[in-house]
Amino acid sequence: MRVLVVEDERTMADAIARGLRRHGMAVDVAYDGLEGHEMAYVTRYDVVVLDRDLPGMHGDEICAALVESGALTRVLMLTASASVADRVEGLQLGADDYLPKPFAFDELVARVQALGRRATPPAPPVFSVGNLVLDPGRRAVTRGESPVDLTNKEFGVLEVLLKASGAVVSSEELLERVWDANTDPFTTTVRVTVMTLRKKLGDPPLIETVVGAGYRVVNN
């Protein structure tokens, strides 16, 4: 899941980002409204965690722009105000959820995960091909009767490939969906991750390289 955190309090923004990354999410951070608006415009995020009172460009404007664009991105709006009127106003602007500060971090994670599930077209709760099974809810992968221990990035790559249902997924799309903006676009990290993922999944191979195009999962 790709998440953008737009929060001008740097300590809080960085803490949110670190926490979400520990739950396997790819997280980018913007510290003002203008930067956040630009990042949300050029990158397809599943969820934007958006502070309402931002310098440069107000959170309300960013939220309205996302809604107007027709993007599937879901917005979780944060605010220091806990009044019912503010919550109603935020939701009327198009926010999908609203969380007043201070908040419990576990609740924030749960809300982001729930919104992330709504940001993509409905998908089966468990993905399978051949004797491989991936359960996003439990973050578990098995092949045959054996569990497969994957890193967060390996799990993310496999999940994106399985969701594609046999279609080819480019390295660029994998980089965008699984990694964050700090990753060098010219890095070999996608190729290396796919290589180690293939080894962990074992034989017969399930991930096929389509030269010049990307990768896809095949049903052997």
mmCIF file of C-alpha atoms in Angstrom:
data_model
loop_
_atom_site.group_PDB
_atom_site.id
_atom_site.type_symbol
_atom_site.label_atom_id
_atom_site.label_comp_id
_atom_site.label_asym_id
_atom_site.label_seq_id
_atom_site.Cartn_x
_atom_site.Cartn_y
_atom_site.Cartn_z
ATOM 1 C CA MET A 1 0.000 0.000 0.000
ATOM 2 C CA ARG A 2 1.341 3.462 -0.935
ATOM 3 C CA VAL A 3 0.594 6.214 1.619
ATOM 4 C CA LEU A 4 1.291 9.952 1.684
ATOM 5 C CA VAL A 5 1.475 11.728 5.052
ATOM 6 C CA VAL A 6 0.936 15.505 4.817
ATOM 7 C CA GLU A 7 1.644 17.030 8.231
ATOM 8 C CA ASP A 8 3.565 20.209 9.085
ATOM 9 C CA GLU A 9 4.574 19.040 12.561
ATOM 10 C CA ARG A 10 7.720 17.204 11.496
ATOM 11 C CA THR A 11 8.060 15.096 14.636
ATOM 12 C CA MET A 12 4.523 13.806 14.288
ATOM 13 C CA ALA A 13 4.810 13.329 10.506
ATOM 14 C CA ASP A 14 7.999 11.299 10.844
ATOM 15 C CA ALA A 15 6.563 9.232 13.700
ATOM 16 C CA ILE A 16 3.451 8.395 11.656
ATOM 17 C CA ALA A 17 5.588 7.449 8.670
ATOM 18 C CA ARG A 18 7.864 5.188 10.735
ATOM 19 C CA GLY A 19 4.907 3.460 12.322
ATOM 20 C CA LEU A 20 3.103 2.834 9.030
ATOM 21 C CA ARG A 21 6.301 1.492 7.464
ATOM 22 C CA ARG A 22 6.561 -1.027 10.300
ATOM 23 C CA HIS A 23 3.200 -2.336 9.072
ATOM 24 C CA GLY A 24 4.592 -2.916 5.585
ATOM 25 C CA MET A 25 3.377 0.275 3.900
ATOM 26 C CA ALA A 26 5.394 2.434 1.491
ATOM 27 C CA VAL A 27 5.172 5.940 2.962
ATOM 28 C CA ASP A 28 6.112 9.387 1.625
ATOM 29 C CA VAL A 29 6.009 12.553 3.724
ATOM 30 C CA ALA A 30 5.245 16.195 2.885
ATOM 31 C CA TYR A 31 5.645 18.936 5.497
ATOM 32 C CA ASP A 32 3.452 21.613 3.919
ATOM 33 C CA GLY A 33 0.332 21.843 1.812
ATOM 34 C CA LEU A 34 1.933 22.880 -1.470
ATOM 35 C CA GLU A 35 4.403 19.998 -1.403
ATOM 36 C CA GLY A 36 1.663 17.577 -0.404
ATOM 37 C CA HIS A 37 -0.610 18.735 -3.221
ATOM 38 C CA GLU A 38 2.161 18.322 -5.786
ATOM 39 C CA MET A 39 3.105 14.840 -4.552
ATOM 40 C CA ALA A 40 -0.532 13.697 -4.526
ATOM 41 C CA TYR A 41 -0.905 14.991 -8.094
ATOM 42 C CA VAL A 42 2.109 13.167 -9.590
ATOM 43 C CA THR A 43 1.891 9.864 -7.666
ATOM 44 C CA ARG A 44 -1.059 7.495 -7.304
ATOM 45 C CA TYR A 45 -1.452 6.975 -3.557
ATOM 46 C CA ASP A 46 -3.869 4.539 -1.969
ATOM 47 C CA VAL A 47 -4.326 6.735 1.115
ATOM 48 C CA VAL A 48 -3.410 10.305 2.025
ATOM 49 C CA VAL A 49 -3.163 11.061 5.755
ATOM 50 C CA LEU A 50 -3.895 14.772 5.619
ATOM 51 C CA ASP A 51 -3.561 17.373 8.354
ATOM 52 C CA ARG A 52 -6.271 19.963 7.941
ATOM 53 C CA ASP A 53 -4.428 23.099 9.057
ATOM 54 C CA LEU A 54 -1.398 23.242 6.769
ATOM 55 C CA PRO A 55 0.881 26.095 5.676
ATOM 56 C CA GLY A 56 1.136 26.871 1.967
ATOM 57 C CA MET A 57 -2.119 25.169 0.985
ATOM 58 C CA HIS A 58 -4.929 24.278 3.345
ATOM 59 C CA GLY A 59 -5.823 20.628 3.804
ATOM 60 C CA ASP A 60 -9.391 21.397 2.720
ATOM 61 C CA GLU A 61 -8.118 22.554 -0.684
ATOM 62 C CA ILE A 62 -5.988 19.442 -1.135
ATOM 63 C CA CYS A 63 -8.909 17.211 -0.210
ATOM 64 C CA ALA A 64 -11.247 19.008 -2.619
ATOM 65 C CA ALA A 65 -8.664 18.765 -5.435
ATOM 66 C CA LEU A 66 -8.287 15.011 -4.918
ATOM 67 C CA VAL A 67 -12.047 14.502 -4.983
ATOM 68 C CA GLU A 68 -12.419 16.655 -8.107
ATOM 69 C CA SER A 69 -9.681 14.702 -9.905
ATOM 70 C CA GLY A 70 -11.708 11.499 -9.593
ATOM 71 C CA ALA A 71 -8.729 9.636 -8.111
ATOM 72 C CA LEU A 72 -9.354 6.453 -6.136
ATOM 73 C CA THR A 73 -7.109 7.874 -3.383
ATOM 74 C CA ARG A 74 -8.768 7.812 0.038
ATOM 75 C CA VAL A 75 -8.294 10.691 2.462
ATOM 76 C CA LEU A 76 -7.923 10.376 6.227
ATOM 77 C CA MET A 77 -8.097 13.909 7.600
ATOM 78 C CA LEU A 78 -6.377 14.833 10.860
ATOM 79 C CA THR A 79 -7.175 17.895 12.968
ATOM 80 C CA ALA A 80 -6.562 19.292 16.427
ATOM 81 C CA SER A 81 -10.267 20.104 16.678
ATOM 82 C CA ALA A 82 -12.567 17.376 17.920
ATOM 83 C CA SER A 83 -15.854 19.231 17.450
ATOM 84 C CA VAL A 84 -18.706 17.494 15.650
ATOM 85 C CA ALA A 85 -19.116 20.499 13.344
ATOM 86 C CA ASP A 86 -15.501 20.236 12.180
ATOM 87 C CA ARG A 87 -15.790 16.506 11.586
ATOM 88 C CA VAL A 88 -18.960 16.980 9.569
ATOM 89 C CA GLU A 89 -17.392 19.801 7.548
ATOM 90 C CA GLY A 90 -14.324 17.682 6.775
ATOM 91 C CA LEU A 91 -16.428 14.754 5.604
ATOM 92 C CA GLN A 92 -18.587 17.041 3.488
ATOM 93 C CA LEU A 93 -15.431 18.248 1.716
ATOM 94 C CA GLY A 94 -14.901 14.693 0.543
ATOM 95 C CA ALA A 95 -12.661 13.187 3.222
ATOM 96 C CA ASP A 96 -13.288 9.464 3.650
ATOM 97 C CA ASP A 97 -12.476 9.423 7.348
ATOM 98 C CA TYR A 98 -11.683 11.896 10.098
ATOM 99 C CA LEU A 99 -9.435 11.484 13.141
ATOM 100 C CA PRO A 100 -9.000 14.161 15.830
ATOM 101 C CA LYS A 101 -5.658 14.729 17.547
ATOM 102 C CA PRO A 102 -4.409 13.305 19.825
ATOM 103 C CA PHE A 103 -5.146 9.808 18.552
ATOM 104 C CA ALA A 104 -4.158 6.233 19.363
ATOM 105 C CA PHE A 105 -1.639 5.058 16.792
ATOM 106 C CA ASP A 106 -3.222 1.594 16.544
ATOM 107 C CA GLU A 107 -6.476 3.266 15.539
ATOM 108 C CA LEU A 108 -4.709 5.322 12.878
ATOM 109 C CA VAL A 109 -3.140 2.164 11.410
ATOM 110 C CA ALA A 110 -6.483 0.351 11.391
ATOM 111 C CA ARG A 111 -8.201 3.266 9.653
ATOM 112 C CA VAL A 112 -5.461 3.578 7.028
ATOM 113 C CA GLN A 113 -5.604 -0.158 6.328
ATOM 114 C CA ALA A 114 -9.400 -0.029 5.989
ATOM 115 C CA LEU A 115 -9.213 2.934 3.612
ATOM 116 C CA GLY A 116 -6.496 1.200 1.599
ATOM 117 C CA ARG A 117 -8.821 -1.717 0.958
ATOM 118 C CA ARG A 118 -11.379 0.728 -0.436
ATOM 119 C CA ALA A 119 -8.849 2.509 -2.673
ATOM 120 C CA THR A 120 -8.571 -0.386 -5.113
ATOM 121 C CA PRO A 121 -11.232 -2.394 -6.948
ATOM 122 C CA PRO A 122 -12.698 -5.254 -4.901
ATOM 123 C CA ALA A 123 -10.308 -8.171 -4.677
ATOM 124 C CA PRO A 124 -10.603 -11.667 -3.216
ATOM 125 C CA PRO A 125 -9.595 -11.822 0.466
ATOM 126 C CA VAL A 126 -7.038 -14.524 -0.405
ATOM 127 C CA PHE A 127 -5.029 -14.811 -3.641
ATOM 128 C CA SER A 128 -3.977 -18.157 -5.022
ATOM 129 C CA VAL A 129 -2.301 -19.579 -8.093
ATOM 130 C CA GLY A 130 -1.451 -23.245 -8.312
ATOM 131 C CA ASN A 131 -0.440 -24.329 -4.815
ATOM 132 C CA LEU A 132 0.590 -20.805 -3.774
ATOM 133 C CA VAL A 133 -1.681 -18.906 -1.373
ATOM 134 C CA LEU A 134 -1.245 -15.294 -0.208
ATOM 135 C CA ASP A 135 -3.441 -14.016 2.608
ATOM 136 C CA PRO A 136 -3.174 -10.182 2.857
ATOM 137 C CA GLY A 137 -5.138 -10.078 6.096
ATOM 138 C CA ARG A 138 -2.722 -12.347 7.935
ATOM 139 C CA ARG A 139 0.255 -11.252 5.795
ATOM 140 C CA ALA A 140 0.982 -14.928 5.250
ATOM 141 C CA VAL A 141 2.185 -16.877 2.216
ATOM 142 C CA THR A 142 2.201 -20.644 1.804
ATOM 143 C CA ARG A 143 3.182 -22.934 -1.038
ATOM 144 C CA GLY A 144 1.791 -26.393 -0.708
ATOM 145 C CA GLU A 145 1.786 -27.041 3.024
ATOM 146 C CA SER A 146 4.888 -24.961 3.707
ATOM 147 C CA PRO A 147 4.925 -21.328 4.940
ATOM 148 C CA VAL A 148 7.095 -18.916 2.951
ATOM 149 C CA ASP A 149 8.869 -16.253 4.998
ATOM 150 C CA LEU A 150 8.952 -13.007 2.990
ATOM 151 C CA THR A 151 10.195 -9.499 3.731
ATOM 152 C CA ASN A 152 7.690 -6.634 3.487
ATOM 153 C CA LYS A 153 8.953 -5.695 0.013
ATOM 154 C CA GLU A 154 8.871 -9.280 -1.259
ATOM 155 C CA PHE A 155 5.333 -9.660 0.073
ATOM 156 C CA GLY A 156 4.305 -6.380 -1.588
ATOM 157 C CA VAL A 157 5.759 -7.397 -4.961
ATOM 158 C CA LEU A 158 4.042 -10.779 -4.848
ATOM 159 C CA GLU A 159 0.722 -9.204 -3.865
ATOM 160 C CA VAL A 160 0.856 -6.709 -6.770
ATOM 161 C CA LEU A 161 1.716 -9.481 -9.235
ATOM 162 C CA LEU A 162 -1.084 -11.729 -7.998
ATOM 163 C CA LYS A 163 -3.604 -8.878 -8.163
ATOM 164 C CA ALA A 164 -2.658 -8.411 -11.822
ATOM 165 C CA SER A 165 -4.113 -11.887 -12.552
ATOM 166 C CA GLY A 166 -1.448 -12.879 -15.041
ATOM 167 C CA ALA A 167 -1.026 -9.477 -16.680
ATOM 168 C CA VAL A 168 2.470 -8.067 -17.023
ATOM 169 C CA VAL A 169 3.510 -5.557 -14.334
ATOM 170 C CA SER A 170 6.404 -3.265 -15.193
ATOM 171 C CA SER A 171 9.374 -2.621 -12.914
ATOM 172 C CA GLU A 172 8.288 1.031 -12.793
ATOM 173 C CA GLU A 173 4.839 0.118 -11.494
ATOM 174 C CA LEU A 174 6.270 -2.249 -8.898
ATOM 175 C CA LEU A 175 8.627 0.504 -7.769
ATOM 176 C CA GLU A 176 5.701 2.928 -7.476
ATOM 177 C CA ARG A 177 3.355 0.541 -5.671
ATOM 178 C CA VAL A 178 5.776 -1.098 -3.215
ATOM 179 C CA TRP A 179 8.580 1.410 -2.547
ATOM 180 C CA ASP A 180 8.500 5.090 -1.552
ATOM 181 C CA ALA A 181 9.744 8.319 -3.125
ATOM 182 C CA ASN A 182 13.199 8.003 -1.549
ATOM 183 C CA THR A 183 14.012 5.036 -3.787
ATOM 184 C CA ASP A 184 16.322 5.724 -6.724
ATOM 185 C CA PRO A 185 14.259 5.098 -9.896
ATOM 186 C CA PHE A 186 17.388 3.686 -11.573
ATOM 187 C CA THR A 187 18.080 1.189 -8.800
ATOM 188 C CA THR A 188 18.186 -2.573 -9.362
ATOM 189 C CA THR A 189 16.163 -3.157 -6.204
ATOM 190 C CA VAL A 190 13.098 -4.470 -8.084
ATOM 191 C CA ARG A 191 15.156 -6.991 -10.045
ATOM 192 C CA VAL A 192 17.004 -8.128 -6.901
ATOM 193 C CA THR A 193 13.774 -8.417 -4.907
ATOM 194 C CA VAL A 194 12.108 -10.486 -7.646
ATOM 195 C CA MET A 195 15.191 -12.719 -7.802
ATOM 196 C CA THR A 196 15.134 -13.450 -4.059
ATOM 197 C CA LEU A 197 11.338 -13.867 -4.158
ATOM 198 C CA ARG A 198 11.675 -16.502 -6.900
ATOM 199 C CA LYS A 199 14.196 -18.422 -4.804
ATOM 200 C CA LYS A 200 11.958 -18.378 -1.735
ATOM 201 C CA LEU A 201 8.907 -19.537 -3.693
ATOM 202 C CA GLY A 202 10.827 -22.526 -5.087
ATOM 203 C CA ASP A 203 10.060 -24.744 -8.081
ATOM 204 C CA PRO A 204 8.365 -24.826 -10.450
ATOM 205 C CA PRO A 205 8.971 -21.091 -10.978
ATOM 206 C CA LEU A 206 5.862 -18.893 -10.692
ATOM 207 C CA ILE A 207 7.240 -15.482 -11.678
ATOM 208 C CA GLU A 208 8.105 -15.002 -15.336
ATOM 209 C CA THR A 209 10.247 -12.200 -16.731
ATOM 210 C CA VAL A 210 8.819 -10.626 -19.886
ATOM 211 C CA VAL A 211 11.841 -9.051 -21.532
ATOM 212 C CA GLY A 212 11.458 -5.303 -21.979
ATOM 213 C CA ALA A 213 8.058 -5.271 -20.243
ATOM 214 C CA GLY A 214 8.191 -6.543 -16.669
ATOM 215 C CA TYR A 215 7.004 -9.555 -14.695
ATOM 216 C CA ARG A 216 3.933 -11.741 -14.402
ATOM 217 C CA VAL A 217 2.744 -14.722 -12.408
ATOM 218 C CA VAL A 218 2.151 -17.915 -14.388
ATOM 219 C CA ASN A 219 0.064 -20.900 -13.313
ATOM 220 C CA ASN A 220 2.281 -23.937 -13.704
#
